[in-house]
Tab-separated table of C-alpha atoms in Angstrom:
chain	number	residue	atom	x	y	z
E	291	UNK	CA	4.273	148.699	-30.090
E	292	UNK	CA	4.720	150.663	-33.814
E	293	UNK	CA	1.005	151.250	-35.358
E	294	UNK	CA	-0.154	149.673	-38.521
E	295	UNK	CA	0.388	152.756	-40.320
E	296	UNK	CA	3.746	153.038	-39.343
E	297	UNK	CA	4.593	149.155	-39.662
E	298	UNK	CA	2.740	149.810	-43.611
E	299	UNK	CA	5.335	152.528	-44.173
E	300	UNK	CA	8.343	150.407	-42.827
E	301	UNK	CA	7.144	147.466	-45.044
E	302	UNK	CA	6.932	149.865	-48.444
E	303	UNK	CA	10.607	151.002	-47.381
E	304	UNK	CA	11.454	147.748	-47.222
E	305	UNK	CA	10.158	145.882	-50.285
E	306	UNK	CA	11.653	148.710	-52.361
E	307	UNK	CA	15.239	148.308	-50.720
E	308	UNK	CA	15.108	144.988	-50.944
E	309	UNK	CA	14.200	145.263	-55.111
E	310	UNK	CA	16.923	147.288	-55.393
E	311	UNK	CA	19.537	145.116	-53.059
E	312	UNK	CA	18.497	142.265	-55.565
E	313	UNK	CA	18.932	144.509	-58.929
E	314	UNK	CA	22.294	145.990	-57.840
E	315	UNK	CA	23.851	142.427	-56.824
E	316	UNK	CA	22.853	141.312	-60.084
E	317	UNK	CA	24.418	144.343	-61.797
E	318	UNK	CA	27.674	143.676	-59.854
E	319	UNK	CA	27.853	140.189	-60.458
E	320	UNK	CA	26.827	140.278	-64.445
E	321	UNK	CA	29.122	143.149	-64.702
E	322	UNK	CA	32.323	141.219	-62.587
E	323	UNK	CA	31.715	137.713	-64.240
E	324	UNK	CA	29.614	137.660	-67.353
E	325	UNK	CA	30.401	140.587	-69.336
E	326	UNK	CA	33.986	140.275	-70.907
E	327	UNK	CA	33.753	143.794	-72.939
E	328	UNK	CA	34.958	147.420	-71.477
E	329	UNK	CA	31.726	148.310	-70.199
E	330	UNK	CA	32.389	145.818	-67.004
E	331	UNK	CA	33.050	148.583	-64.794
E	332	UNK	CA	30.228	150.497	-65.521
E	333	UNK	CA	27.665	147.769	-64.918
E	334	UNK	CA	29.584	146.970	-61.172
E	335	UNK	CA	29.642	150.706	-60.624
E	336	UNK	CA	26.112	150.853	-61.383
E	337	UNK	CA	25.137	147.780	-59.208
E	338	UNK	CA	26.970	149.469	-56.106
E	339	UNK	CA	25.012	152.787	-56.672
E	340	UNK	CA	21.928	151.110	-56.990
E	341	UNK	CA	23.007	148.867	-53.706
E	342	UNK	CA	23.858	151.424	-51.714
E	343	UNK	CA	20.865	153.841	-52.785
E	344	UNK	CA	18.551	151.058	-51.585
E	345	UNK	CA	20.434	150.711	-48.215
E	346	UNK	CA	20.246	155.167	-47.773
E	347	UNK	CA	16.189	154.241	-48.768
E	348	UNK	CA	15.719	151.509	-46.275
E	349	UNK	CA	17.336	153.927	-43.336
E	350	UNK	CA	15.319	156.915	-44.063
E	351	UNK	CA	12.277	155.169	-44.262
E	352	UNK	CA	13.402	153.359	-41.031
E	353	UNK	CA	13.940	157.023	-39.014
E	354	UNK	CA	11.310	158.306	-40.923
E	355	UNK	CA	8.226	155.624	-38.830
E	356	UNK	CA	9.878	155.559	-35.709
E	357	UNK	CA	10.103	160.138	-35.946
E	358	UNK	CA	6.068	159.951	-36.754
E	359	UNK	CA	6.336	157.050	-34.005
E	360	UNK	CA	7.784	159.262	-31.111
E	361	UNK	CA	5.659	161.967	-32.296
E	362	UNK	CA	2.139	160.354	-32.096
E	363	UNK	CA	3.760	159.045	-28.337
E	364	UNK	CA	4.654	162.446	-26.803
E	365	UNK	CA	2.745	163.543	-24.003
E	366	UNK	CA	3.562	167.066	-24.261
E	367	UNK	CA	1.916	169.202	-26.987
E	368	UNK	CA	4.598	170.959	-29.297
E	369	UNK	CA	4.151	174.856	-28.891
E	370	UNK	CA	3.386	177.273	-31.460
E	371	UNK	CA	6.108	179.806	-32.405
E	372	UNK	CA	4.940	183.306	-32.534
């Protein structure tokens, strides 16, 4: 079982990826069906970026617990390079 400090880290990771999931669906949605000027492609590009930034975040906060996870778990201390 994942510590409470870890599980707080995973939860920060989360609530920011899914802020930006929300902002960059709106973005692609007001920039595919609302705005009717040039500038459409640039708001759905943004959107994406934002979307897929968010998704990136999530993941490396994901590896990032369960790396300070396996390392509070090991039973063998790590060695010091000389």
């Amino acid at each position: 079982m994942m510590r409470e400090i870890h599980l707080k880290s995973i939860f920060t990771f989360k609530r920011t990826a899914i802020f930006g999931s929300m902002l960059g669906i709106i973005l692609i949605l007001f920039g595919q069906f609302v705005n009717g000027s040039n500038n459409a492609y640039l708001l759905t590009a943004l959107g994406f970026g934002i979307l897929l930034g968010s998704v990136v975040n999530y993941l490396f906060g994901t590896f990032l617990s369960l790396m300070e996870e396996y390392i509070a778990n090991s039973k063998v201390a790590p060695t010091k390079i000389k």
